[in-house]
Short mmCIF file of C-alpha atoms and ligand atoms in Angstrom, two decimals:
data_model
loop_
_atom_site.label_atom_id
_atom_site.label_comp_id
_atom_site.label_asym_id
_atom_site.label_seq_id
_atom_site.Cartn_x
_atom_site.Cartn_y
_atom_site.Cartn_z
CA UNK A 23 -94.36 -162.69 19.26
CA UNK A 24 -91.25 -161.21 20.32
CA UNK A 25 -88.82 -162.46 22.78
CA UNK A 26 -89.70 -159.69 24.93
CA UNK A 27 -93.08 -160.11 24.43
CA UNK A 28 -93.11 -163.46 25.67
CA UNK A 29 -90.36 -162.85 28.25
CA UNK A 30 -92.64 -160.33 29.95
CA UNK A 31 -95.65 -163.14 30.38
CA UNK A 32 -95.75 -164.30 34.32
CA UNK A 33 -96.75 -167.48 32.99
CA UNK A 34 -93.90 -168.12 30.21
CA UNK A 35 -92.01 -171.53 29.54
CA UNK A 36 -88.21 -171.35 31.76
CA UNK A 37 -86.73 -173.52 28.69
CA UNK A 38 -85.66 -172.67 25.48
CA UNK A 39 -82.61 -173.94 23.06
CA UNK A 40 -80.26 -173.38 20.05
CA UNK A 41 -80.01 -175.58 17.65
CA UNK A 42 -77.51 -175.95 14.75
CA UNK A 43 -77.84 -176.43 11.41
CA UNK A 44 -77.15 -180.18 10.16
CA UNK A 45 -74.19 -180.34 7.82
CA UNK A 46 -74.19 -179.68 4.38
CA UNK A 47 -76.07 -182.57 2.46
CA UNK A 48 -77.78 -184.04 5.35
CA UNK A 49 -81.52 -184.11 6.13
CA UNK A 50 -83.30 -181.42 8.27
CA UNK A 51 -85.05 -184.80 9.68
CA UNK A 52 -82.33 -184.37 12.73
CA UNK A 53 -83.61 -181.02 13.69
CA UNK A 54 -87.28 -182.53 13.42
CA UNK A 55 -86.11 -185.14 15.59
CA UNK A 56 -84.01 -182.97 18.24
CA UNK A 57 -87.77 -180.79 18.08
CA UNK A 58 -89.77 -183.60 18.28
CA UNK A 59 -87.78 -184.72 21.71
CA UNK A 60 -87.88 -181.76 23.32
CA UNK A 61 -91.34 -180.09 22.22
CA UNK A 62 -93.13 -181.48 24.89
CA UNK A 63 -91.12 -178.86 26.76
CA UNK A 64 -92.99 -176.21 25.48
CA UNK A 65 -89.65 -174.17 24.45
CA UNK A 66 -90.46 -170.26 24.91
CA UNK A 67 -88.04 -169.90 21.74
CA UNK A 68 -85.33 -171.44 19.99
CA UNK A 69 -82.25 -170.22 18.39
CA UNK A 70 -80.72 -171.31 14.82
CA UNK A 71 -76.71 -171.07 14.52
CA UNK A 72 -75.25 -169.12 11.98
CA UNK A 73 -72.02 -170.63 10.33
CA UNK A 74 -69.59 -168.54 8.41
CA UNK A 75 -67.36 -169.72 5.82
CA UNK A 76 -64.10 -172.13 5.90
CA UNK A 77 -61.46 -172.48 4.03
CA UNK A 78 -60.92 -176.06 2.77
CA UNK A 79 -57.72 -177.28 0.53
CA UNK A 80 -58.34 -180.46 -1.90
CA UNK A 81 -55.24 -182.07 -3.51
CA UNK A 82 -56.22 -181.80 -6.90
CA UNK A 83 -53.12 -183.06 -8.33
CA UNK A 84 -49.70 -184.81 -6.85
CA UNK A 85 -48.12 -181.78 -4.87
CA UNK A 86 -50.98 -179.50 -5.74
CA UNK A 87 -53.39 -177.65 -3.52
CA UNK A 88 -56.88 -176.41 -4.44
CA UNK A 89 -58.37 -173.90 -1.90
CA UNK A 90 -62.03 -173.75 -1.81
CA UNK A 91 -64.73 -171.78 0.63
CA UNK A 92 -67.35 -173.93 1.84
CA UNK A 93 -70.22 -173.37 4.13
CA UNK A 94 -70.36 -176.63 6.02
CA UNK A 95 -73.89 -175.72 7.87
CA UNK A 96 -76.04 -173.58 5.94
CA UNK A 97 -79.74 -173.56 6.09
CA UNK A 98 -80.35 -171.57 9.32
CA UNK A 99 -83.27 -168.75 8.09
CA UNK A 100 -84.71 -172.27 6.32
CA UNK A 101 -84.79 -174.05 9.48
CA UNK A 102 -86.29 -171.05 11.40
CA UNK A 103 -89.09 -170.56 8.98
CA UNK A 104 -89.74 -174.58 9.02
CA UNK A 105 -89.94 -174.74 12.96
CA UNK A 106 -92.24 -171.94 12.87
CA UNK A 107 -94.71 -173.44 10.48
CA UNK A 108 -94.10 -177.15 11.61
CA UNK A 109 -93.92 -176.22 15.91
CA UNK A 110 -95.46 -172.94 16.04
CA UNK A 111 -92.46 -171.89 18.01
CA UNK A 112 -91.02 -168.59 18.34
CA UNK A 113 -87.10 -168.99 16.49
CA UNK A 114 -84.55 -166.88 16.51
CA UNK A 115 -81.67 -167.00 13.55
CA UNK A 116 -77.93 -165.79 14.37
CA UNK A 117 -76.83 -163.01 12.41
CA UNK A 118 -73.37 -162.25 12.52
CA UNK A 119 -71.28 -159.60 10.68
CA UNK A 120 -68.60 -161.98 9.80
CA UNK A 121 -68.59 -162.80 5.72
CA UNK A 122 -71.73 -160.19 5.23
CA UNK A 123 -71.45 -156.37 3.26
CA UNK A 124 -73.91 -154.27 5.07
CA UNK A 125 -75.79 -154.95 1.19
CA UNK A 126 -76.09 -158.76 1.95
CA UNK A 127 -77.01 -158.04 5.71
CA UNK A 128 -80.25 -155.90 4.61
CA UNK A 129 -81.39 -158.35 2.12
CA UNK A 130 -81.04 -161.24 4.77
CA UNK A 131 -82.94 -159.27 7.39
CA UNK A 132 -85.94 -158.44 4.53
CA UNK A 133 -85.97 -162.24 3.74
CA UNK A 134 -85.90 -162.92 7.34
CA UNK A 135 -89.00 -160.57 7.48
CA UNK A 136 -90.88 -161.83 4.71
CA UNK A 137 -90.96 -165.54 6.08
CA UNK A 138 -92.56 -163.73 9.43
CA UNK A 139 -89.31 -163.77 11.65
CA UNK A 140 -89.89 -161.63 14.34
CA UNK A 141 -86.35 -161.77 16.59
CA UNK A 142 -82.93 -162.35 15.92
CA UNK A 143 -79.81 -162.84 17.69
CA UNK A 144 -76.56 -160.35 16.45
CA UNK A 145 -73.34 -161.04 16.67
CA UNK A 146 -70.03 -160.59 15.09
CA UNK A 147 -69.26 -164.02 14.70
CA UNK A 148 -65.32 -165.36 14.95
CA UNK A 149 -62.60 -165.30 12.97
CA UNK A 150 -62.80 -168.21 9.50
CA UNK A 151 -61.70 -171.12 11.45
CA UNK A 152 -58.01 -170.91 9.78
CA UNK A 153 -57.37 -167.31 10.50
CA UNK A 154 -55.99 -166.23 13.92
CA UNK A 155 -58.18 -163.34 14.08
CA UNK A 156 -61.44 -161.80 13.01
CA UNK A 157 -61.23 -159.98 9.98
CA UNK A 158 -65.08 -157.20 8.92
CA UNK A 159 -65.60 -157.31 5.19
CA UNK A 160 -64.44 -153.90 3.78
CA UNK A 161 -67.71 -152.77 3.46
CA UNK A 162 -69.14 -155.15 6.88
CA UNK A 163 -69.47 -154.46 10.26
CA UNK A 164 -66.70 -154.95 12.34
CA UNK A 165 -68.64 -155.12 16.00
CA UNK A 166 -72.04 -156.37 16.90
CA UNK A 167 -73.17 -152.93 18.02
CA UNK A 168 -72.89 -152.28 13.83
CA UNK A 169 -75.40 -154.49 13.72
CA UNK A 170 -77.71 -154.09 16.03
CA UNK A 171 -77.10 -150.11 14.62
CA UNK A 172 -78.32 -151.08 11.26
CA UNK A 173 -81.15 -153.68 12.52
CA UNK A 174 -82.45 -150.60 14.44
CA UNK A 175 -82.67 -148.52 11.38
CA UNK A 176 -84.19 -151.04 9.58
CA UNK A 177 -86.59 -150.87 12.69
CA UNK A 178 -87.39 -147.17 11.74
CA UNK A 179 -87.97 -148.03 7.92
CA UNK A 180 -84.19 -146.69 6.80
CA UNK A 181 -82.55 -148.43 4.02
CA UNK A 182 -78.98 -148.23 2.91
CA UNK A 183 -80.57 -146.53 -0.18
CA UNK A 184 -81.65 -143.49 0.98
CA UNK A 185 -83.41 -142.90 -2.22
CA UNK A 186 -86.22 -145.50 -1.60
CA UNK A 187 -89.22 -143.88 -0.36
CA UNK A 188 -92.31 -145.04 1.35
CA UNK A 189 -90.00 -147.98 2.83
CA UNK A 190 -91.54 -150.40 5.19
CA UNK A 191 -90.67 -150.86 8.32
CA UNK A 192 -89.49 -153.93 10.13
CA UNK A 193 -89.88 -154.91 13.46
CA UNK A 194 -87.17 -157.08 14.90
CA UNK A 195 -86.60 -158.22 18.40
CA UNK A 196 -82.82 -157.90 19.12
CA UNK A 197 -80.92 -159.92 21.51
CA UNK A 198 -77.20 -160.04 21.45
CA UNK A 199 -74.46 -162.31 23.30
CA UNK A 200 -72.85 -161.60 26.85
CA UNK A 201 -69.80 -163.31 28.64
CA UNK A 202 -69.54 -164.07 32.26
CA UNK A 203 -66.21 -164.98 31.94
CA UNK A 204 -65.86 -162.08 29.46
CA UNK A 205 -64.75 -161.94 26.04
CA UNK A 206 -61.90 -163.80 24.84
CA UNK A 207 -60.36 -160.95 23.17
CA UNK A 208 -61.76 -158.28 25.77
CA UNK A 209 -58.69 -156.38 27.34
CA UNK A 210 -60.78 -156.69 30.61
CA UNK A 211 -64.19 -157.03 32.25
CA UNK A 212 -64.72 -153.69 32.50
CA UNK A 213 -63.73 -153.00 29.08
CA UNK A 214 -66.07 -156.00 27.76
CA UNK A 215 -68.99 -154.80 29.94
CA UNK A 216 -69.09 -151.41 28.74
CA UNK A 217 -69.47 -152.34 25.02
CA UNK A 218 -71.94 -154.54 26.06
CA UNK A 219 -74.06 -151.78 28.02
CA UNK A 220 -73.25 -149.98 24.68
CA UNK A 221 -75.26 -152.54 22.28
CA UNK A 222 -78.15 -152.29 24.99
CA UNK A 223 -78.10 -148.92 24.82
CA UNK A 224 -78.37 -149.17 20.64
CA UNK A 225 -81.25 -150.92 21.06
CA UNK A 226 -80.83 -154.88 22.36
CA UNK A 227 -83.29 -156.16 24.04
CA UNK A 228 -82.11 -159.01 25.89
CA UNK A 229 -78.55 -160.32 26.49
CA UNK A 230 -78.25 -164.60 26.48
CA UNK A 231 -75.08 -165.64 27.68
CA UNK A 232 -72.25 -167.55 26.61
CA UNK A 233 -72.49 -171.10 28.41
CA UNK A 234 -71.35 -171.19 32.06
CA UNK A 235 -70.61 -174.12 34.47
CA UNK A 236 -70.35 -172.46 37.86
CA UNK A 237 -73.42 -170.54 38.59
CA UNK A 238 -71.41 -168.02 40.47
CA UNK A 239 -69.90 -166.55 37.51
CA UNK A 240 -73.91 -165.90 35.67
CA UNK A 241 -74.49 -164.42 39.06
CA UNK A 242 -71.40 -161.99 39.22
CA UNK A 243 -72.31 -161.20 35.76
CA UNK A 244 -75.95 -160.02 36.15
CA UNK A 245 -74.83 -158.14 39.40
CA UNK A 246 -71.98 -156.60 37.91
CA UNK A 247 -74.44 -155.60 34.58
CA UNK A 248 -76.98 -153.98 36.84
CA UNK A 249 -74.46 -151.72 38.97
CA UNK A 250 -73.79 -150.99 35.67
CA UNK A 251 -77.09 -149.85 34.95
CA UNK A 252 -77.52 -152.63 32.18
CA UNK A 253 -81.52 -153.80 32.96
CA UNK A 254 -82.17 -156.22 30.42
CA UNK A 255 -82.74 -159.63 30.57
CA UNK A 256 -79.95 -161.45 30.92
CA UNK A 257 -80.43 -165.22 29.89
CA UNK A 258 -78.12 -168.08 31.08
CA UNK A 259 -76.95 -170.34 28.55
CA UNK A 260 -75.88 -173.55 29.64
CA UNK A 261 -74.74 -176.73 28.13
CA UNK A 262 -74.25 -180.33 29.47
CA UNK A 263 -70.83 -182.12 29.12
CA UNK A 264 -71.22 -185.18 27.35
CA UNK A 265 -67.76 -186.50 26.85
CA UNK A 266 -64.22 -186.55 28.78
CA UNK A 267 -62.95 -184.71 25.76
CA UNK A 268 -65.02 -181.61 25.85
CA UNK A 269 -62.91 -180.83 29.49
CA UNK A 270 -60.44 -179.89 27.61
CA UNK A 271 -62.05 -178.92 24.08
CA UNK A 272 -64.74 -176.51 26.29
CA UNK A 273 -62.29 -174.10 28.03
CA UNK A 274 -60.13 -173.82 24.30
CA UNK A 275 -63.61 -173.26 21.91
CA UNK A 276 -65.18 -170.89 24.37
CA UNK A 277 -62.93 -169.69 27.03
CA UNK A 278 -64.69 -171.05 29.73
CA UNK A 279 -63.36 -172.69 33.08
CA UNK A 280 -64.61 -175.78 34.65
CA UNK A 281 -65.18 -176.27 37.94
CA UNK A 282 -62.62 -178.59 39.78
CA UNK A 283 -65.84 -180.68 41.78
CA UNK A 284 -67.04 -181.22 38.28
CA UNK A 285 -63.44 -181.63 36.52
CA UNK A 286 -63.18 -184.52 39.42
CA UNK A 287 -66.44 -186.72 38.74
CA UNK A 288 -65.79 -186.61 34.77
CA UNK A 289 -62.22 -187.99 35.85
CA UNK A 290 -63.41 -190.34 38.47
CA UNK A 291 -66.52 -191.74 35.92
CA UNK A 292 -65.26 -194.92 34.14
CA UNK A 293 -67.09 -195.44 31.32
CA UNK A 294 -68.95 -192.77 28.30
CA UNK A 295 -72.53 -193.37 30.13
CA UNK A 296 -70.84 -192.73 33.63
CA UNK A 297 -68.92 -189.04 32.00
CA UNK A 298 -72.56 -188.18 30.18
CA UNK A 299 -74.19 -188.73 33.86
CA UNK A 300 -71.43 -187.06 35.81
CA UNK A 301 -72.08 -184.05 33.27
CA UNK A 302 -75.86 -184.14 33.37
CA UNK A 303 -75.70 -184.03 37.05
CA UNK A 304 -73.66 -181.18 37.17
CA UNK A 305 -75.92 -179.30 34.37
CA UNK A 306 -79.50 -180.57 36.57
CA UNK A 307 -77.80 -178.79 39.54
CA UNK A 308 -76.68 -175.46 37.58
CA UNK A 309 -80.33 -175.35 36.20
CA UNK A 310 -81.89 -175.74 39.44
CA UNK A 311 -80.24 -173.45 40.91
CA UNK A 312 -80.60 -170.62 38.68
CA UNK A 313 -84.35 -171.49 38.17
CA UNK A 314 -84.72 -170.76 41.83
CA UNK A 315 -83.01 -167.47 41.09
CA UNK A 316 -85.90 -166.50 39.03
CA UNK A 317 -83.79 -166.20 35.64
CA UNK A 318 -85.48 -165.38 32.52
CA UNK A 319 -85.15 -168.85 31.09
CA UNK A 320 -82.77 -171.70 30.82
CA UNK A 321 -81.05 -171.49 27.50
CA UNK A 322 -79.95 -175.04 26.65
CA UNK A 323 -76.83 -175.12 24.29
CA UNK A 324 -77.75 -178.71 22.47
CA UNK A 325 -74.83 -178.72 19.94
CA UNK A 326 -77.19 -180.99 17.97
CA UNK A 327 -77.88 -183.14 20.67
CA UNK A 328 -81.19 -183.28 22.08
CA UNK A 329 -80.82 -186.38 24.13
CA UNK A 330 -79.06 -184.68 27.57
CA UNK A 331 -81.39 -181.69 27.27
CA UNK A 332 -83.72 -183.77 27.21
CA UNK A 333 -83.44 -185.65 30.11
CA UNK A 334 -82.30 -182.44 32.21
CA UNK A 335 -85.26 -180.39 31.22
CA UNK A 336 -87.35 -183.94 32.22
CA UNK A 337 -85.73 -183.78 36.02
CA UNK A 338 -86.09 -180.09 35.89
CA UNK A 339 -89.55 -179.49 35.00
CA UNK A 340 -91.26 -182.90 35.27
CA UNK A 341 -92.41 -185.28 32.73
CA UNK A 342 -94.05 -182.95 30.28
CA UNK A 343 -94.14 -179.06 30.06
CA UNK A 344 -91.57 -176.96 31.12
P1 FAD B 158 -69.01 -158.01 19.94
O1 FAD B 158 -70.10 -157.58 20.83
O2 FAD B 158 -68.77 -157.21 18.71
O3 FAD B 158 -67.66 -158.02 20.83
C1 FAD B 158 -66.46 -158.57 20.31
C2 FAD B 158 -65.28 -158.04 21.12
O4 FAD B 158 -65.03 -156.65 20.83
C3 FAD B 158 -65.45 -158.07 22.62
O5 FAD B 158 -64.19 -158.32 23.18
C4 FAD B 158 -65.96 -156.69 23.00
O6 FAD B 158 -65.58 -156.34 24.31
C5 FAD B 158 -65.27 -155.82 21.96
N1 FAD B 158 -66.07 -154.72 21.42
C6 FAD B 158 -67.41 -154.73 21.17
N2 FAD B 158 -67.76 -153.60 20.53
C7 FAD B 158 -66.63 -152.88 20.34
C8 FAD B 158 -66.35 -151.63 19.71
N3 FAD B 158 -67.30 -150.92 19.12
N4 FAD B 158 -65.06 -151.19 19.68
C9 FAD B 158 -64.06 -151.94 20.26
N5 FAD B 158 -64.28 -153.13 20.89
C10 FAD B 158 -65.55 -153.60 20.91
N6 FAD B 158 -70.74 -167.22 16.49
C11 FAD B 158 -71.11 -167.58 15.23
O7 FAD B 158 -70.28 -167.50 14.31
N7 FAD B 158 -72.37 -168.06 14.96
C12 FAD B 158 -73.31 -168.15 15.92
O8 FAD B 158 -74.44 -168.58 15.64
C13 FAD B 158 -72.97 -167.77 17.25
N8 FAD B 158 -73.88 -167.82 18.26
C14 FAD B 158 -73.56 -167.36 19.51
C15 FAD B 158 -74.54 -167.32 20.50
C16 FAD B 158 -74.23 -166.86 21.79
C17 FAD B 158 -75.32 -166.80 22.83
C18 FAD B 158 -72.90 -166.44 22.09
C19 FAD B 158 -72.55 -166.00 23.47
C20 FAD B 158 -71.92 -166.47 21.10
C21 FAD B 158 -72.23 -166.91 19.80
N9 FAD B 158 -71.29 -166.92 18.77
C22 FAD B 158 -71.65 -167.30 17.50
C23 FAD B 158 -69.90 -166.54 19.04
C24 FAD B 158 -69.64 -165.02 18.86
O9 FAD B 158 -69.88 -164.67 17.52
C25 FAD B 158 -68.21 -164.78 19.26
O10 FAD B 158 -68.05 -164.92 20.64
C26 FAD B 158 -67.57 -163.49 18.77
O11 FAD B 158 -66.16 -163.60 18.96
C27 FAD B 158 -68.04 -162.23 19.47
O12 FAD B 158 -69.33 -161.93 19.13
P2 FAD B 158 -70.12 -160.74 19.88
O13 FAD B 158 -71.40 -160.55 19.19
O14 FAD B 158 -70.11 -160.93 21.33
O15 FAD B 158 -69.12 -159.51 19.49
#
């Protein structure tokens, strides 16, 4: 089913995830085990990471430097197809345009196909974690509107070959990412909002949001969107601190402020349970209001931690089903 299939039943879970990728040589157990905790929730979907390259340097020799590219959390169309088959759940893989040719983008989307994936998430991705600023493969896309442009033609049966004949068609869902608190590198709201109406117009289908802490903001956003004439869904993501650290580390990773009321209680909370409380508090309150809203769903940012969604989505939608 597609997200917008499922989006469009009265009935339809309010909770859904993303999950990441475990790192490189570790067990997909912890993805079974973040799944098996929060299953009972009935998720309407959940969303894989995608994780470009990094550079990494190894001293291979005194005074020597070896640079290598690594992948540190591959695996995401492996853990889609798995959830599917293990969870019957709807997933939904990140594609982004960073490190792909518009050649390695096709083939990902046909294997992506093939293992019955029927939505995906596009996005440019950042910049390689060392480099200051996003860089498109020559022959990559340099926006997310690319894309979504090319997943739409692939949506129509057209191939980057346009000698192949008799092609088949695909039939992906698209969804692609929106910012309250706009885009880091957006020269203004406005700006930011109008390339976003732009990938709606090229064919998204929903818009989930980049993770919020005051409700206001997601609010703004969706009105601002629909004087805009922008009438997709528009589905909050949010996320639960879990550690006096990510105060600061939140607002420099993803641009995003923090409330002061909720600044204060992380400061005023003396030990790790008391900042993971303070946080979950906060995150219960956020997702109760917007539930009352009547958003789509609540997208839970886990960051490979299941536990806090856990017991927010128990306070939130009682002991079992969302
Ligand atoms: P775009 O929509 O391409 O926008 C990028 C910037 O360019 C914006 O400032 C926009 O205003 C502007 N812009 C857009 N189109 C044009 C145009 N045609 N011409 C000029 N300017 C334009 N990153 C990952 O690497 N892996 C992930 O799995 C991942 N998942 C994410 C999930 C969500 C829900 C969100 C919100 C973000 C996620 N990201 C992920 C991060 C995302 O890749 C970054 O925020 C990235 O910097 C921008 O991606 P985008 O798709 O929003 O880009």
């Amino acid at each position: 089913m597609t997200i917008s299939e499922i989006l469009a039943q009265p009935e339809h879970s309010r909770f859904s995830l993303e999950l990441l990728p475990p790192l490189k040589g570790q067990h997909i157990d912890s993805i079974y085990r973040a799944m098996d905790a929060l299953s009972a929730f009935e998720p309407a979907f959940v969303d894989v990471t995608y994780h470009r390259e990094e550079y990494v340097y190894r001293e291979v020799g005194p005074g020597l430097l070896q640079k290598r590219t690594v992948r540190k959390r591959p695996g995401t169309v492996g853990i889609c197809a798995a959830l599917m088959n293990r969870y019957d759940v709807e997933t939904v893989p990140h594609i982004i345009c960073g490190g792909f040719s518009v050649e390695e983008t096709e083939n990902a989307l046909i294997d992506l196909d093939f293992v019955g994936v029927r939505n995906v998430l596009a996005l440019r991705g950042d910049a390689i974690r060392s480099e200051g600023r996003f860089k498109a493969e020559a022959d990559g896309h340099a926006f997310a509107i690319d894309l979504v442009d090319q997943i739409v033609d692939l949506n129509k049966g057209i191939y980057l070959d346009p000698d192949l004949k008799n092609t088949m068609a695909t039939d992906f869902c698209i969804g692609v990412a929106g910012y309250p608190e706009k885009h880091f590198e957006a020269p203004n709201p406005d700006s930011d909002l109008r390339w976003l109406k732009k990938k709606v117009e090229h064919g998204a289908e929903y818009i989930i949001t980049q993770m919020f802490f005051d409700n206001k903001r997601y609010f703004d956003f969706v009105n601002r969107c629909r004087a805009e004439g922008i009438d997709v869904p528009i589905i909050p993501g949010i996320k639960p601190l879990t550690t006096a650290s990510q105060l600061h580390i939140l607002p420099q990773v993803f641009h995003v402020d923090l409330p002061e009321a909720l600044v204060q209680s992380v400061e005023a909370a003396k030990t790790r349970d008391q900042v993971k409380k303070a946080g979950m508090d906060w995150c219960t309150q956020q997702a109760e209001e917007l539930l009352e809203q009547g958003v789509p769903t609540l997208h839970f940012y886990t960051m490979g931690k299941a536990m806090p969604t856990q017991e927010i989505a128990r306070r939130v939608f009682g002991h079992v089903k969302a």
